[in-house]
Amino acid sequence: MITIKSDREIELMREAGKMVSKTHQYLKDYIKPGITTKELDRLAENYIRSLGGIPTCKGYEGFPSAICASVNDTVVHGIPSNYKLKEGDIITIDMVIGYKGYQGDAAWTYAVGKIDDDKKYLMEHTEKALYEGVKEIKPGIHIGDISFAIESYAKKHHLGVVEELCGHGIGREMHEDPEVPNYGVAGEGPRLKEGMVICVEPMLNFGTSSIYILEDNWTVKTQDGKPSAHYEHTVLVTKDGYSILTPRFDEESKL
Ligand code: MF3
Ligand code: CO
């Protein structure tokens, strides 16, 4: 069942989303060579709690940390560790924050110092693929319209679309109906209505779309060891379009 949020619920989700945006903005300045992903997690958790939010990932199905920190060939769900970031890495920070029972969820890939052209290309086009999907959103469209827009953009740019993981509805729970795949057929799947909230989150690989999961049962890696990027927003369906609940501070320039 896809829930329709009331005005009050939307207000709370906006607050949760704003906390996610602020935490990303806060962490950004610390993403430099030498810091460990565990230190980033600690900074994030303290900051989230100082805002009055709850780091929903921590303890979710046993996940140990407030953020997912996925470096280079890690696609998603990287567990913060003693790994020290180094110049040339890319790292995706993914986090979910709960506020008064409602969730906000956003992921962003960051460059650590100077990165090579392949990683730049991957980041640029994965971010653009996210907005290609988001731009479709309005009442009456099908989930497949979003999926198709993302897949078409990714294929056009020769990037691998990870198919095993997808976007999702969000509300009281971090994962609600519907599933929002990053590949599919326009005109297929459930239709959106005003008041629904979904997370759109392409995970694109520089090489093959194939992935595998480490023995920790969380860390998802690319099969060929090439880098992967991941961008995610929580998006509300409005009367005549959409509203991003996890806006980036520099977003105006991107839309
Ligand atoms: N943003 C991630 C998602 O959409 C959050 C899950 S991480 C977990 O699936 F650790 F909490 F599982
Ligand atoms: Co998500």
PDB file of N, CA, C and O in Angstrom, residues 21-77:
ATOM      1  N   SER A  21      19.766  17.107   4.941  1.00  0.00           N
ATOM      2  CA  SER A  21      20.528  18.072   4.127  1.00  0.00           C
ATOM      3  C   SER A  21      21.617  18.734   4.960  1.00  0.00           C
ATOM      4  O   SER A  21      22.761  18.870   4.515  1.00  0.00           O
ATOM      5  N   LYS A  22      21.234  19.153   6.171  1.00  0.00           N
ATOM      6  CA  LYS A  22      22.202  19.852   7.032  1.00  0.00           C
ATOM      7  C   LYS A  22      23.353  18.938   7.407  1.00  0.00           C
ATOM      8  O   LYS A  22      24.506  19.382   7.482  1.00  0.00           O
ATOM      9  N   THR A  23      23.060  17.664   7.661  1.00  0.00           N
ATOM     10  CA  THR A  23      24.119  16.739   8.070  1.00  0.00           C
ATOM     11  C   THR A  23      25.072  16.485   6.901  1.00  0.00           C
ATOM     12  O   THR A  23      26.290  16.429   7.087  1.00  0.00           O
ATOM     13  N   HIS A  24      24.520  16.366   5.689  1.00  0.00           N
ATOM     14  CA  HIS A  24      25.401  16.233   4.513  1.00  0.00           C
ATOM     15  C   HIS A  24      26.310  17.455   4.393  1.00  0.00           C
ATOM     16  O   HIS A  24      27.519  17.336   4.181  1.00  0.00           O
ATOM     17  N   GLN A  25      25.700  18.618   4.527  1.00  0.00           N
ATOM     18  CA  GLN A  25      26.452  19.865   4.395  1.00  0.00           C
ATOM     19  C   GLN A  25      27.561  19.939   5.450  1.00  0.00           C
ATOM     20  O   GLN A  25      28.690  20.330   5.169  1.00  0.00           O
ATOM     21  N   TYR A  26      27.227  19.516   6.659  1.00  0.00           N
ATOM     22  CA  TYR A  26      28.177  19.534   7.771  1.00  0.00           C
ATOM     23  C   TYR A  26      29.345  18.576   7.511  1.00  0.00           C
ATOM     24  O   TYR A  26      30.510  18.915   7.727  1.00  0.00           O
ATOM     25  N   LEU A  27      29.035  17.380   7.026  1.00  0.00           N
ATOM     26  CA  LEU A  27      30.075  16.354   6.824  1.00  0.00           C
ATOM     27  C   LEU A  27      31.032  16.700   5.687  1.00  0.00           C
ATOM     28  O   LEU A  27      32.215  16.341   5.722  1.00  0.00           O
ATOM     29  N   LYS A  28      30.476  17.381   4.709  1.00  0.00           N
ATOM     30  CA  LYS A  28      31.224  17.696   3.477  1.00  0.00           C
ATOM     31  C   LYS A  28      32.615  18.270   3.766  1.00  0.00           C
ATOM     32  O   LYS A  28      33.600  17.884   3.131  1.00  0.00           O
ATOM     33  N   ASP A  29      32.698  19.159   4.719  1.00  0.00           N
ATOM     34  CA  ASP A  29      33.964  19.820   5.030  1.00  0.00           C
ATOM     35  C   ASP A  29      34.987  18.877   5.654  1.00  0.00           C
ATOM     36  O   ASP A  29      36.165  19.192   5.712  1.00  0.00           O
ATOM     37  N   TYR A  30      34.535  17.750   6.161  1.00  0.00           N
ATOM     38  CA  TYR A  30      35.449  16.794   6.806  1.00  0.00           C
ATOM     39  C   TYR A  30      35.945  15.720   5.838  1.00  0.00           C
ATOM     40  O   TYR A  30      36.802  14.917   6.189  1.00  0.00           O
ATOM     41  N   ILE A  31      35.344  15.689   4.650  1.00  0.00           N
ATOM     42  CA  ILE A  31      35.701  14.627   3.696  1.00  0.00           C
ATOM     43  C   ILE A  31      37.014  14.996   3.005  1.00  0.00           C
ATOM     44  O   ILE A  31      37.032  15.657   1.972  1.00  0.00           O
ATOM     45  N   LYS A  32      38.113  14.611   3.657  1.00  0.00           N
ATOM     46  CA  LYS A  32      39.456  14.971   3.181  1.00  0.00           C
ATOM     47  C   LYS A  32      40.383  13.787   3.408  1.00  0.00           C
ATOM     48  O   LYS A  32      40.102  12.919   4.245  1.00  0.00           O
ATOM     49  N   PRO A  33      41.506  13.736   2.673  1.00  0.00           N
ATOM     50  CA  PRO A  33      42.462  12.645   2.901  1.00  0.00           C
ATOM     51  C   PRO A  33      42.849  12.570   4.377  1.00  0.00           C
ATOM     52  O   PRO A  33      43.032  13.608   5.022  1.00  0.00           O
ATOM     53  N   GLY A  34      42.925  11.350   4.910  1.00  0.00           N
ATOM     54  CA  GLY A  34      43.406  11.156   6.288  1.00  0.00           C
ATOM     55  C   GLY A  34      42.314  10.835   7.290  1.00  0.00           C
ATOM     56  O   GLY A  34      42.573  10.175   8.287  1.00  0.00           O
ATOM     57  N   ILE A  35      41.073  11.272   7.029  1.00  0.00           N
ATOM     58  CA  ILE A  35      40.001  10.985   8.005  1.00  0.00           C
ATOM     59  C   ILE A  35      39.501   9.552   7.771  1.00  0.00           C
ATOM     60  O   ILE A  35      39.476   9.073   6.625  1.00  0.00           O
ATOM     61  N   THR A  36      39.146   8.873   8.849  1.00  0.00           N
ATOM     62  CA  THR A  36      38.599   7.520   8.672  1.00  0.00           C
ATOM     63  C   THR A  36      37.079   7.622   8.509  1.00  0.00           C
ATOM     64  O   THR A  36      36.448   8.591   8.954  1.00  0.00           O
ATOM     65  N   THR A  37      36.517   6.574   7.914  1.00  0.00           N
ATOM     66  CA  THR A  37      35.062   6.596   7.715  1.00  0.00           C
ATOM     67  C   THR A  37      34.348   6.452   9.068  1.00  0.00           C
ATOM     68  O   THR A  37      33.228   6.925   9.233  1.00  0.00           O
ATOM     69  N   LYS A  38      35.018   5.844  10.035  1.00  0.00           N
ATOM     70  CA  LYS A  38      34.465   5.750  11.389  1.00  0.00           C
ATOM     71  C   LYS A  38      34.362   7.127  12.041  1.00  0.00           C
ATOM     72  O   LYS A  38      33.400   7.437  12.741  1.00  0.00           O
ATOM     73  N   GLU A  39      35.403   7.944  11.795  1.00  0.00           N
ATOM     74  CA  GLU A  39      35.364   9.313  12.336  1.00  0.00           C
ATOM     75  C   GLU A  39      34.215  10.104  11.708  1.00  0.00           C
ATOM     76  O   GLU A  39      33.525  10.866  12.389  1.00  0.00           O
ATOM     77  N   LEU A  40      33.995   9.904  10.418  1.00  0.00           N
ATOM     78  CA  LEU A  40      32.874  10.582   9.755  1.00  0.00           C
ATOM     79  C   LEU A  40      31.552  10.152  10.373  1.00  0.00           C
ATOM     80  O   LEU A  40      30.642  10.957  10.585  1.00  0.00           O
ATOM     81  N   ASP A  41      31.460   8.857  10.677  1.00  0.00           N
ATOM     82  CA  ASP A  41      30.229   8.321  11.271  1.00  0.00           C
ATOM     83  C   ASP A  41      29.977   8.943  12.645  1.00  0.00           C
ATOM     84  O   ASP A  41      28.849   9.327  12.974  1.00  0.00           O
ATOM     85  N   ARG A  42      31.034   9.050  13.425  1.00  0.00           N
ATOM     86  CA  ARG A  42      30.930   9.626  14.770  1.00  0.00           C
ATOM     87  C   ARG A  42      30.477  11.099  14.692  1.00  0.00           C
ATOM     88  O   ARG A  42      29.576  11.524  15.414  1.00  0.00           O
ATOM     89  N   LEU A  43      31.100  11.839  13.763  1.00  0.00           N
ATOM     90  CA  LEU A  43      30.719  13.243  13.569  1.00  0.00           C
ATOM     91  C   LEU A  43      29.247  13.333  13.173  1.00  0.00           C
ATOM     92  O   LEU A  43      28.495  14.169  13.690  1.00  0.00           O
ATOM     93  N   ALA A  44      28.837  12.458  12.255  1.00  0.00           N
ATOM     94  CA  ALA A  44      27.460  12.482  11.752  1.00  0.00           C
ATOM     95  C   ALA A  44      26.482  12.180  12.890  1.00  0.00           C
ATOM     96  O   ALA A  44      25.497  12.907  13.085  1.00  0.00           O
ATOM     97  N   GLU A  45      26.769  11.130  13.644  1.00  0.00           N
ATOM     98  CA  GLU A  45      25.826  10.745  14.701  1.00  0.00           C
ATOM     99  C   GLU A  45      25.665  11.871  15.734  1.00  0.00           C
ATOM    100  O   GLU A  45      24.543  12.217  16.119  1.00  0.00           O
ATOM    101  N   ASN A  46      26.791  12.446  16.147  1.00  0.00           N
ATOM    102  CA  ASN A  46      26.711  13.537  17.126  1.00  0.00           C
ATOM    103  C   ASN A  46      25.916  14.716  16.574  1.00  0.00           C
ATOM    104  O   ASN A  46      25.089  15.314  17.271  1.00  0.00           O
ATOM    105  N   TYR A  47      26.169  15.045  15.321  1.00  0.00           N
ATOM    106  CA  TYR A  47      25.488  16.188  14.713  1.00  0.00           C
ATOM    107  C   TYR A  47      23.981  15.920  14.582  1.00  0.00           C
ATOM    108  O   TYR A  47      23.153  16.777  14.919  1.00  0.00           O
ATOM    109  N   ILE A  48      23.645  14.720  14.116  1.00  0.00           N
ATOM    110  CA  ILE A  48      22.222  14.355  13.950  1.00  0.00           C
ATOM    111  C   ILE A  48      21.496  14.481  15.298  1.00  0.00           C
ATOM    112  O   ILE A  48      20.413  15.062  15.390  1.00  0.00           O
ATOM    113  N   ARG A  49      22.126  13.957  16.341  1.00  0.00           N
ATOM    114  CA  ARG A  49      21.486  14.018  17.670  1.00  0.00           C
ATOM    115  C   ARG A  49      21.400  15.451  18.173  1.00  0.00           C
ATOM    116  O   ARG A  49      20.418  15.822  18.832  1.00  0.00           O
ATOM    117  N   SER A  50      22.397  16.276  17.845  1.00  0.00           N
ATOM    118  CA  SER A  50      22.355  17.683  18.280  1.00  0.00           C
ATOM    119  C   SER A  50      21.194  18.427  17.614  1.00  0.00           C
ATOM    120  O   SER A  50      20.680  19.400  18.148  1.00  0.00           O
ATOM    121  N   LEU A  51      20.778  17.947  16.437  1.00  0.00           N
ATOM    122  CA  LEU A  51      19.642  18.575  15.743  1.00  0.00           C
ATOM    123  C   LEU A  51      18.296  18.072  16.290  1.00  0.00           C
ATOM    124  O   LEU A  51      17.243  18.564  15.911  1.00  0.00           O
ATOM    125  N   GLY A  52      18.353  17.037  17.121  1.00  0.00           N
ATOM    126  CA  GLY A  52      17.113  16.451  17.632  1.00  0.00           C
ATOM    127  C   GLY A  52      16.603  15.313  16.767  1.00  0.00           C
ATOM    128  O   GLY A  52      15.447  14.892  16.892  1.00  0.00           O
ATOM    129  N   GLY A  53      17.457  14.805  15.891  1.00  0.00           N
ATOM    130  CA  GLY A  53      17.065  13.696  15.010  1.00  0.00           C
ATOM    131  C   GLY A  53      17.587  12.366  15.518  1.00  0.00           C
ATOM    132  O   GLY A  53      18.409  12.305  16.436  1.00  0.00           O
ATOM    133  N   ILE A  54      17.103  11.311  14.903  1.00  0.00           N
ATOM    134  CA  ILE A  54      17.541   9.955  15.251  1.00  0.00           C
ATOM    135  C   ILE A  54      18.200   9.333  14.023  1.00  0.00           C
ATOM    136  O   ILE A  54      17.623   9.360  12.922  1.00  0.00           O
ATOM    137  N   PRO A  55      19.420   8.793  14.186  1.00  0.00           N
ATOM    138  CA  PRO A  55      20.078   8.128  13.055  1.00  0.00           C
ATOM    139  C   PRO A  55      19.449   6.754  12.829  1.00  0.00           C
ATOM    140  O   PRO A  55      19.813   5.784  13.492  1.00  0.00           O
ATOM    141  N   THR A  56      18.495   6.691  11.927  1.00  0.00           N
ATOM    142  CA  THR A  56      17.662   5.494  11.763  1.00  0.00           C
ATOM    143  C   THR A  56      18.444   4.258  11.331  1.00  0.00           C
ATOM    144  O   THR A  56      18.070   3.130  11.680  1.00  0.00           O
ATOM    145  N   CYS A  57      19.524   4.456  10.561  1.00  0.00           N
ATOM    146  CA  CYS A  57      20.285   3.293  10.072  1.00  0.00           C
ATOM    147  C   CYS A  57      20.897   2.506  11.226  1.00  0.00           C
ATOM    148  O   CYS A  57      21.018   1.282  11.148  1.00  0.00           O
ATOM    149  N   LYS A  58      21.293   3.219  12.295  1.00  0.00           N
ATOM    150  CA  LYS A  58      21.976   2.558  13.402  1.00  0.00           C
ATOM    151  C   LYS A  58      21.028   1.560  14.071  1.00  0.00           C
ATOM    152  O   LYS A  58      20.013   1.945  14.648  1.00  0.00           O
ATOM    153  N   GLY A  59      21.371   0.286  13.967  1.00  0.00           N
ATOM    154  CA  GLY A  59      20.536  -0.757  14.555  1.00  0.00           C
ATOM    155  C   GLY A  59      19.480  -1.290  13.607  1.00  0.00           C
ATOM    156  O   GLY A  59      18.803  -2.262  13.921  1.00  0.00           O
ATOM    157  N   TYR A  60      19.352  -0.683  12.422  1.00  0.00           N
ATOM    158  CA  TYR A  60      18.364  -1.163  11.453  1.00  0.00           C
ATOM    159  C   TYR A  60      18.817  -2.510  10.894  1.00  0.00           C
ATOM    160  O   TYR A  60      19.876  -2.600  10.263  1.00  0.00           O
ATOM    161  N   GLU A  61      18.065  -3.546  11.180  1.00  0.00           N
ATOM    162  CA  GLU A  61      18.432  -4.917  10.787  1.00  0.00           C
ATOM    163  C   GLU A  61      19.882  -5.234  11.141  1.00  0.00           C
ATOM    164  O   GLU A  61      20.570  -5.939  10.410  1.00  0.00           O
ATOM    165  N   GLY A  62      20.336  -4.647  12.243  1.00  0.00           N
ATOM    166  CA  GLY A  62      21.687  -4.932  12.722  1.00  0.00           C
ATOM    167  C   GLY A  62      22.777  -4.060  12.136  1.00  0.00           C
ATOM    168  O   GLY A  62      23.953  -4.233  12.457  1.00  0.00           O
ATOM    169  N   PHE A  63      22.431  -3.097  11.277  1.00  0.00           N
ATOM    170  CA  PHE A  63      23.470  -2.204  10.736  1.00  0.00           C
ATOM    171  C   PHE A  63      24.075  -1.413  11.888  1.00  0.00           C
ATOM    172  O   PHE A  63      23.352  -0.858  12.715  1.00  0.00           O
ATOM    173  N   PRO A  64      25.434  -1.357  11.964  1.00  0.00           N
ATOM    174  CA  PRO A  64      26.060  -0.835  13.179  1.00  0.00           C
ATOM    175  C   PRO A  64      26.223   0.688  13.267  1.00  0.00           C
ATOM    176  O   PRO A  64      26.596   1.184  14.324  1.00  0.00           O
ATOM    177  N   SER A  65      25.949   1.427  12.196  1.00  0.00           N
ATOM    178  CA  SER A  65      26.381   2.830  12.177  1.00  0.00           C
ATOM    179  C   SER A  65      25.276   3.788  11.750  1.00  0.00           C
ATOM    180  O   SER A  65      24.249   3.368  11.220  1.00  0.00           O
ATOM    181  N   ALA A  66      25.546   5.078  11.972  1.00  0.00           N
ATOM    182  CA  ALA A  66      24.571   6.123  11.627  1.00  0.00           C
ATOM    183  C   ALA A  66      24.535   6.393  10.136  1.00  0.00           C
ATOM    184  O   ALA A  66      23.507   6.795   9.593  1.00  0.00           O
ATOM    185  N   ILE A  67      25.699   6.218   9.483  1.00  0.00           N
ATOM    186  CA  ILE A  67      25.762   6.462   8.033  1.00  0.00           C
ATOM    187  C   ILE A  67      26.296   5.219   7.324  1.00  0.00           C
ATOM    188  O   ILE A  67      26.991   4.402   7.929  1.00  0.00           O
ATOM    189  N   CYS A  68      25.973   5.127   6.032  1.00  0.00           N
ATOM    190  CA  CYS A  68      26.664   4.178   5.180  1.00  0.00           C
ATOM    191  C   CYS A  68      27.778   4.981   4.501  1.00  0.00           C
ATOM    192  O   CYS A  68      27.528   6.098   4.017  1.00  0.00           O
ATOM    193  N   ALA A  69      28.984   4.429   4.499  1.00  0.00           N
ATOM    194  CA  ALA A  69      30.136   5.109   3.899  1.00  0.00           C
ATOM    195  C   ALA A  69      30.730   4.166   2.864  1.00  0.00           C
ATOM    196  O   ALA A  69      31.380   3.185   3.215  1.00  0.00           O
ATOM    197  N   SER A  70      30.480   4.447   1.593  1.00  0.00           N
ATOM    198  CA  SER A  70      30.809   3.496   0.518  1.00  0.00           C
ATOM    199  C   SER A  70      31.883   4.087  -0.388  1.00  0.00           C
ATOM    200  O   SER A  70      31.623   5.023  -1.133  1.00  0.00           O
ATOM    201  N   VAL A  71      33.093   3.528  -0.294  1.00  0.00           N
ATOM    202  CA  VAL A  71      34.255   4.088  -0.990  1.00  0.00           C
ATOM    203  C   VAL A  71      34.520   3.351  -2.309  1.00  0.00           C
ATOM    204  O   VAL A  71      34.498   2.119  -2.354  1.00  0.00           O
ATOM    205  N   ASN A  72      34.763   4.115  -3.369  1.00  0.00           N
ATOM    206  CA  ASN A  72      35.204   3.611  -4.689  1.00  0.00           C
ATOM    207  C   ASN A  72      34.328   2.493  -5.259  1.00  0.00           C
ATOM    208  O   ASN A  72      33.235   2.760  -5.739  1.00  0.00           O
ATOM    209  N   ASP A  73      34.796   1.222  -5.171  1.00  0.00           N
ATOM    210  CA  ASP A  73      34.034   0.131  -5.783  1.00  0.00           C
ATOM    211  C   ASP A  73      32.945  -0.400  -4.858  1.00  0.00           C
ATOM    212  O   ASP A  73      32.285  -1.381  -5.189  1.00  0.00           O
ATOM    213  N   THR A  74      32.744   0.237  -3.700  1.00  0.00           N
ATOM    214  CA  THR A  74      31.588  -0.122  -2.870  1.00  0.00           C
ATOM    215  C   THR A  74      30.391   0.650  -3.393  1.00  0.00           C
ATOM    216  O   THR A  74      30.435   1.874  -3.535  1.00  0.00           O
ATOM    217  N   VAL A  75      29.333  -0.087  -3.710  1.00  0.00           N
ATOM    218  CA  VAL A  75      28.145   0.531  -4.318  1.00  0.00           C
ATOM    219  C   VAL A  75      27.296   1.190  -3.230  1.00  0.00           C
ATOM    220  O   VAL A  75      26.974   2.378  -3.304  1.00  0.00           O
ATOM    221  N   VAL A  76      26.911   0.413  -2.221  1.00  0.00           N
ATOM    222  CA  VAL A  76      26.114   0.924  -1.098  1.00  0.00           C
ATOM    223  C   VAL A  76      26.422   0.129   0.162  1.00  0.00           C
ATOM    224  O   VAL A  76      27.102  -0.904   0.113  1.00  0.00           O
ATOM    225  N   HIS A  77      25.887   0.633   1.292  1.00  0.00           N
ATOM    226  CA  HIS A  77      25.898  -0.068   2.585  1.00  0.00           C
ATOM    227  C   HIS A  77      27.299  -0.362   3.121  1.00  0.00           C
ATOM    228  O   HIS A  77      27.489  -1.332   3.857  1.00  0.00           O
TER     229      HIS A  77
END
